[in-house]
Coordinates of C-alpha atoms in Angstrom, one line a residue:
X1 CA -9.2 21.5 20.4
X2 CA -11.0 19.9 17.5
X3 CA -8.2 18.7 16.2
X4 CA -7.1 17.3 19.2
X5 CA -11.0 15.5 19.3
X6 CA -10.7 14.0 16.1
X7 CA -6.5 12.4 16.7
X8 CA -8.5 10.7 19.6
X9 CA -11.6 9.7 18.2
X10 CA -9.1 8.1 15.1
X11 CA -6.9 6.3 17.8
X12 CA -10.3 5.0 19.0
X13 CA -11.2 3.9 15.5
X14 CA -8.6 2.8 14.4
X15 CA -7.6 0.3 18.0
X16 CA -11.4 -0.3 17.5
X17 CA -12.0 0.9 21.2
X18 CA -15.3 2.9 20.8
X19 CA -18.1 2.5 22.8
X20 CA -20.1 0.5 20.3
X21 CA -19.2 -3.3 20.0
X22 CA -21.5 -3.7 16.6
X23 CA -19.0 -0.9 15.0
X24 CA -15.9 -2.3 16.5
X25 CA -16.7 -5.3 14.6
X26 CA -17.0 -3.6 11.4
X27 CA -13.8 -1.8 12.1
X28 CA -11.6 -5.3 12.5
X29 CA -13.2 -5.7 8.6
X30 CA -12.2 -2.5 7.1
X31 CA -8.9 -3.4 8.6
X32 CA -8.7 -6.8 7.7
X33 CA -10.0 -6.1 4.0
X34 CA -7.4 -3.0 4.1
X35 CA -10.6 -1.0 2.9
X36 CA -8.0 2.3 3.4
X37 CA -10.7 4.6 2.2
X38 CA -13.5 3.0 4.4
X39 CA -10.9 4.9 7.5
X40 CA -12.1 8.8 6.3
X41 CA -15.7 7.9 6.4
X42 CA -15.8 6.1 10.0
X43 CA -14.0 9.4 11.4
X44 CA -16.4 11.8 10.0
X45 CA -19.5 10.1 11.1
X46 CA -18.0 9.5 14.6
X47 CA -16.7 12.7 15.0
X48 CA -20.3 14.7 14.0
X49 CA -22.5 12.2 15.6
X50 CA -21.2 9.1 18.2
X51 CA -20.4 5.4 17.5
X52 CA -23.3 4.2 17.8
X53 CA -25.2 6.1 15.6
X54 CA -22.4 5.6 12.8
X55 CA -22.2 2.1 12.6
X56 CA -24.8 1.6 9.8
X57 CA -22.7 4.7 7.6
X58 CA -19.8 2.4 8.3
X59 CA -21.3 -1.3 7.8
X60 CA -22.9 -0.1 4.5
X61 CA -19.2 1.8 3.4
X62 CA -18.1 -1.6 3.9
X63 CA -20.7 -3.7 2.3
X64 CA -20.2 -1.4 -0.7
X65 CA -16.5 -2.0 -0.5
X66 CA -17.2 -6.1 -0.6
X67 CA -19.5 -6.0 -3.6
X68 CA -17.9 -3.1 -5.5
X69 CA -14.2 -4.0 -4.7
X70 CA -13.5 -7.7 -3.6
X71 CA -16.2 -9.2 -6.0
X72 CA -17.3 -7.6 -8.8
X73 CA -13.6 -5.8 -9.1
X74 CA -14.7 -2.5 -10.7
X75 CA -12.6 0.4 -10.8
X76 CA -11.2 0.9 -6.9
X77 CA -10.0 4.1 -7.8
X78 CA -13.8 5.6 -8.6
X79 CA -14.9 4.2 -5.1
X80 CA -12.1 5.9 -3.3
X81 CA -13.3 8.8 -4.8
X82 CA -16.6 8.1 -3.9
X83 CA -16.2 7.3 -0.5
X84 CA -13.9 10.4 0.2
X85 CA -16.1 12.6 -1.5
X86 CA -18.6 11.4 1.2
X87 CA -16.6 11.7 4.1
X88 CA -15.9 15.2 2.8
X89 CA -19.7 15.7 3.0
X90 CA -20.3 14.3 6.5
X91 CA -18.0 16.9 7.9
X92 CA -19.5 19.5 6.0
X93 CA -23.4 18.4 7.6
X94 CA -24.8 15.8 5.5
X95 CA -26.8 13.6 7.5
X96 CA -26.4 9.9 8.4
X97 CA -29.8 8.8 6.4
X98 CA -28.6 10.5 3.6
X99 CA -24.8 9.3 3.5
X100 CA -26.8 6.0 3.5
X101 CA -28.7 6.9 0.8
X102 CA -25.4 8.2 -1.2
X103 CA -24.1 4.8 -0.6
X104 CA -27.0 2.4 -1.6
X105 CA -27.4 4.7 -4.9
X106 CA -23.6 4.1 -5.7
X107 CA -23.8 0.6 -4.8
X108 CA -24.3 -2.4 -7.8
X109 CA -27.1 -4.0 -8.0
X110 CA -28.4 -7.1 -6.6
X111 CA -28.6 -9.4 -9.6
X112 CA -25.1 -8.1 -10.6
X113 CA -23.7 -8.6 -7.5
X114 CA -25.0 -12.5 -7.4
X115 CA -24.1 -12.6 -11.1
X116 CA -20.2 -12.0 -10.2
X117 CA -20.4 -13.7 -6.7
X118 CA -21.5 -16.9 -8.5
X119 CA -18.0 -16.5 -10.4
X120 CA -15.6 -15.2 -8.4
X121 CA -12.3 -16.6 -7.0
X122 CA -10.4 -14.8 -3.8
X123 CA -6.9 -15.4 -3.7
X124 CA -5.5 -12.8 -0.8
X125 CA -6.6 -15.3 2.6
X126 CA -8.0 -11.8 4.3
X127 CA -10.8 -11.3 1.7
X128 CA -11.3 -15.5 1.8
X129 CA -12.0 -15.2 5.8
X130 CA -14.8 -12.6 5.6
X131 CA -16.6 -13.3 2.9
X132 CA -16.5 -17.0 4.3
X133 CA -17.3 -15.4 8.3
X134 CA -20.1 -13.4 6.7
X135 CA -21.7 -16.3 4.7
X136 CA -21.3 -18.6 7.8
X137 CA -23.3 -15.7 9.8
X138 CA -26.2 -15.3 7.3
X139 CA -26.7 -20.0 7.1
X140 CA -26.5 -19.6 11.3
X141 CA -29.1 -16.8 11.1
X142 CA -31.5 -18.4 9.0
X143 CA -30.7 -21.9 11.0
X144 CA -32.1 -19.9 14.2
X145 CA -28.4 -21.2 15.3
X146 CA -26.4 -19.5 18.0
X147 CA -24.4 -16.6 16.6
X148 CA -21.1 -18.4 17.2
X149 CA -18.4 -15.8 15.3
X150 CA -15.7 -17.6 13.6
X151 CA -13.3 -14.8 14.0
X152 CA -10.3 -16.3 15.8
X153 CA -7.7 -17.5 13.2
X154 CA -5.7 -18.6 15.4
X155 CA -8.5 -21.5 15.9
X156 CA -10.5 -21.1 12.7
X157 CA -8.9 -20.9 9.2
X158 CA -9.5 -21.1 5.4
X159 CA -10.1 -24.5 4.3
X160 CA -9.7 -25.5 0.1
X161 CA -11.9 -28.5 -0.3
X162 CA -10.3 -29.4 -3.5
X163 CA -6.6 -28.9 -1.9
X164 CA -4.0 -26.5 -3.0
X165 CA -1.4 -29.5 -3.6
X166 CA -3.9 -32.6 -4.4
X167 CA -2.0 -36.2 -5.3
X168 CA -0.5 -35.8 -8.8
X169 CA -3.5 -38.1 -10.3
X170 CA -6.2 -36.1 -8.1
X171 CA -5.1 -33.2 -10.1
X172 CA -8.1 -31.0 -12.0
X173 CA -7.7 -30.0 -15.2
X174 CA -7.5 -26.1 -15.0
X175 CA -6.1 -26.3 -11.3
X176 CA -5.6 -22.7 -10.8
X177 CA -8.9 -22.1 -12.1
X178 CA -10.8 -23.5 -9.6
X179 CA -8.4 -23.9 -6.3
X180 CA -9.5 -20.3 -5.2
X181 CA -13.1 -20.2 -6.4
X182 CA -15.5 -19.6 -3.1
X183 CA -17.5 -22.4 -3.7
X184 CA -14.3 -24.6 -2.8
X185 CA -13.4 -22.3 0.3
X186 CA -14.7 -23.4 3.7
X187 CA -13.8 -22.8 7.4
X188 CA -12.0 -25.4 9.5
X189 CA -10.8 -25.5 12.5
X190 CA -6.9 -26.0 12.7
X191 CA -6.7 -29.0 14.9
X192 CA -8.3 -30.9 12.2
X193 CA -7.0 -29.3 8.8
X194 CA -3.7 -30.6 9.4
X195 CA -4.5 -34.2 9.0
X196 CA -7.1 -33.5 6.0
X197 CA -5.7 -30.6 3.9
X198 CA -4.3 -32.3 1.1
X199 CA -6.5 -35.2 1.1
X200 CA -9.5 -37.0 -0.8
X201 CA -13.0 -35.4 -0.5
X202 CA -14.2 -38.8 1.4
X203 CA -11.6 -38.7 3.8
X204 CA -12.2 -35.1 4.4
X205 CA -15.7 -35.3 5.3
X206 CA -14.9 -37.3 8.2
X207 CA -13.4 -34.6 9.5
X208 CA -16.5 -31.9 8.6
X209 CA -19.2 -33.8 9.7
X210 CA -17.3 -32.5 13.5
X211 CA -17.2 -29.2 12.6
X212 CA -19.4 -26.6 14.7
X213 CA -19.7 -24.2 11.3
X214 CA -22.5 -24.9 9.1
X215 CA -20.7 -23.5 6.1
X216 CA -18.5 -26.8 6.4
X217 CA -21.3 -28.8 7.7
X218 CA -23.1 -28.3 4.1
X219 CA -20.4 -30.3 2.4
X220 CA -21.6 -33.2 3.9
X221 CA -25.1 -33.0 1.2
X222 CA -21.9 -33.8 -1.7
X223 CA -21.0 -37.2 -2.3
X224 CA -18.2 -36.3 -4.6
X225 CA -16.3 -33.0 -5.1
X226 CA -15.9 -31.8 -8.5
X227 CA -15.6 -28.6 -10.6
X228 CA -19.2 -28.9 -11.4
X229 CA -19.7 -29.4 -7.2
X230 CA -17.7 -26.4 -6.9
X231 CA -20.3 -24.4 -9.1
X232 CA -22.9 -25.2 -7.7
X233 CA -22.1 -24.9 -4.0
X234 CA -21.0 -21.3 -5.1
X235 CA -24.3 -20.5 -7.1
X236 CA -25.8 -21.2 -3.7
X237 CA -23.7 -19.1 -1.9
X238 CA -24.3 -16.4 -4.5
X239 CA -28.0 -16.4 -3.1
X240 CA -27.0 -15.3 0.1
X241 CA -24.5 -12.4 -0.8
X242 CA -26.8 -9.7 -0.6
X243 CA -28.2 -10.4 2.6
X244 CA -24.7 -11.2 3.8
X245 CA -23.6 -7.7 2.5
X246 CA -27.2 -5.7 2.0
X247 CA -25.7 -1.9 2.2
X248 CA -28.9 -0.6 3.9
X249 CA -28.9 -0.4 7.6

């Protein structure tokens, strides 16, 4: 019988059908970000307490996951470890406060975190879309905007302000050193990247000044684009990361 429980509280998980919406959510990220040991952790809270009451044990599994994994690129196989070490103890009892605890103890800190945020290039287009979906959430929060989700890629996709295959004079010295950095990542929506995507900054921006995000919106304060534009549109960025991923819940 309780095995039968927990194969249908998994399929729930995992087809991110469970009766909370918040958790669901985080789900589609620990699927998107292939966060494989993120899975053990969500079924163990779920299956000793309810969706609901997990979601925080899962957002801040996550958030660890972002900082820990897809930024700062420490050793994945010492969170895995981690993180099923902690599933392991959910089953066995522990409580949700305290698997939170576990996870804000393991977790880097701040000033590290926005140390290798401020650096960092994303080259795999799942990690580029939620960092980028989380940053747009935390400028729309702090705007008092509506909490419009840019989740659909079939309508909202990565954007390389300094393009991937820039004219052969618009070419950067160290191109690969800068095409993936996330201050030169944006989101845009499809129907206009086509006509922009390998174009000029100025010809670009009269295509984002339409845009309904306001991580795109921002690039309208540049009136050039440069590596030293890129660096500082990520150090700014970098100030939001840990509210964008703060661990406690």
């Amino acid at each position: 019988l309780e095995l039968s429980s927990s194969a249908n509280v998994y399929s729930d998980l995992i087809g991110r059908r469970t009766d909370s919406e918040a958790l669901n959510d985080d789900l589609d990220a620990v699927a998107e970000l292939n966060a494989t040991a993120g899975w053990p952790v969500a079924l163990a809270a779920v299956e000793k307490h309810d969706a609901a009451s997990a979601r925080g044990v899962v957002r801040a599994a996550l958030d660890l996951y972002v900082r820990w994994n897809v930024i700062m690129r420490l050793e994945s196989t010492e969170l895995e470890e981690f993180l099923y070490k902690l599933a392991h103890e959910l089953w066995e009892g522990a409580s949700l406060e305290a698997a939170v605890d576990s996870i804000v103890s393991a977790a880097p800190p701040d000033e590290d975190f926005v140390e290798a945020f401020a650096k960092a290039s994303l080259s795999r287009r799942n990690q580029q879309r939620h960092v980028l979906e989380r940053l747009e959430m935390v400028l729309r929060k702090d705007a008092g905007a509506d909490e419009l989700e840019p989740r659909k890629a079939h309508t909202v996709h990565v954007e390389h302000v300094y393009p991937r295959k820039p004219a052969k004079s618009a070419t950067w010295k160290d191109h690969d050193n800068w095409i993936d950095r996330i201050g030169n990542l944006t989101l845009l929506h499809q129907r206009l990247n086509a006509s922009v995507k390998n174009g000029p900054f100025d010809k670009k921006k009269t295509k984002y000044v339409h845009s309904h995000l306001m991580l795109t919106r921002q690039l309208m304060d540049f009136d050039s684009w440069s590596p030293k534009h890129v660096e500082a549109r990520q150090r700014m960025l970098a100030e939001l990361a840990p509210r964008a991923w703060p661990i406690t819940y």
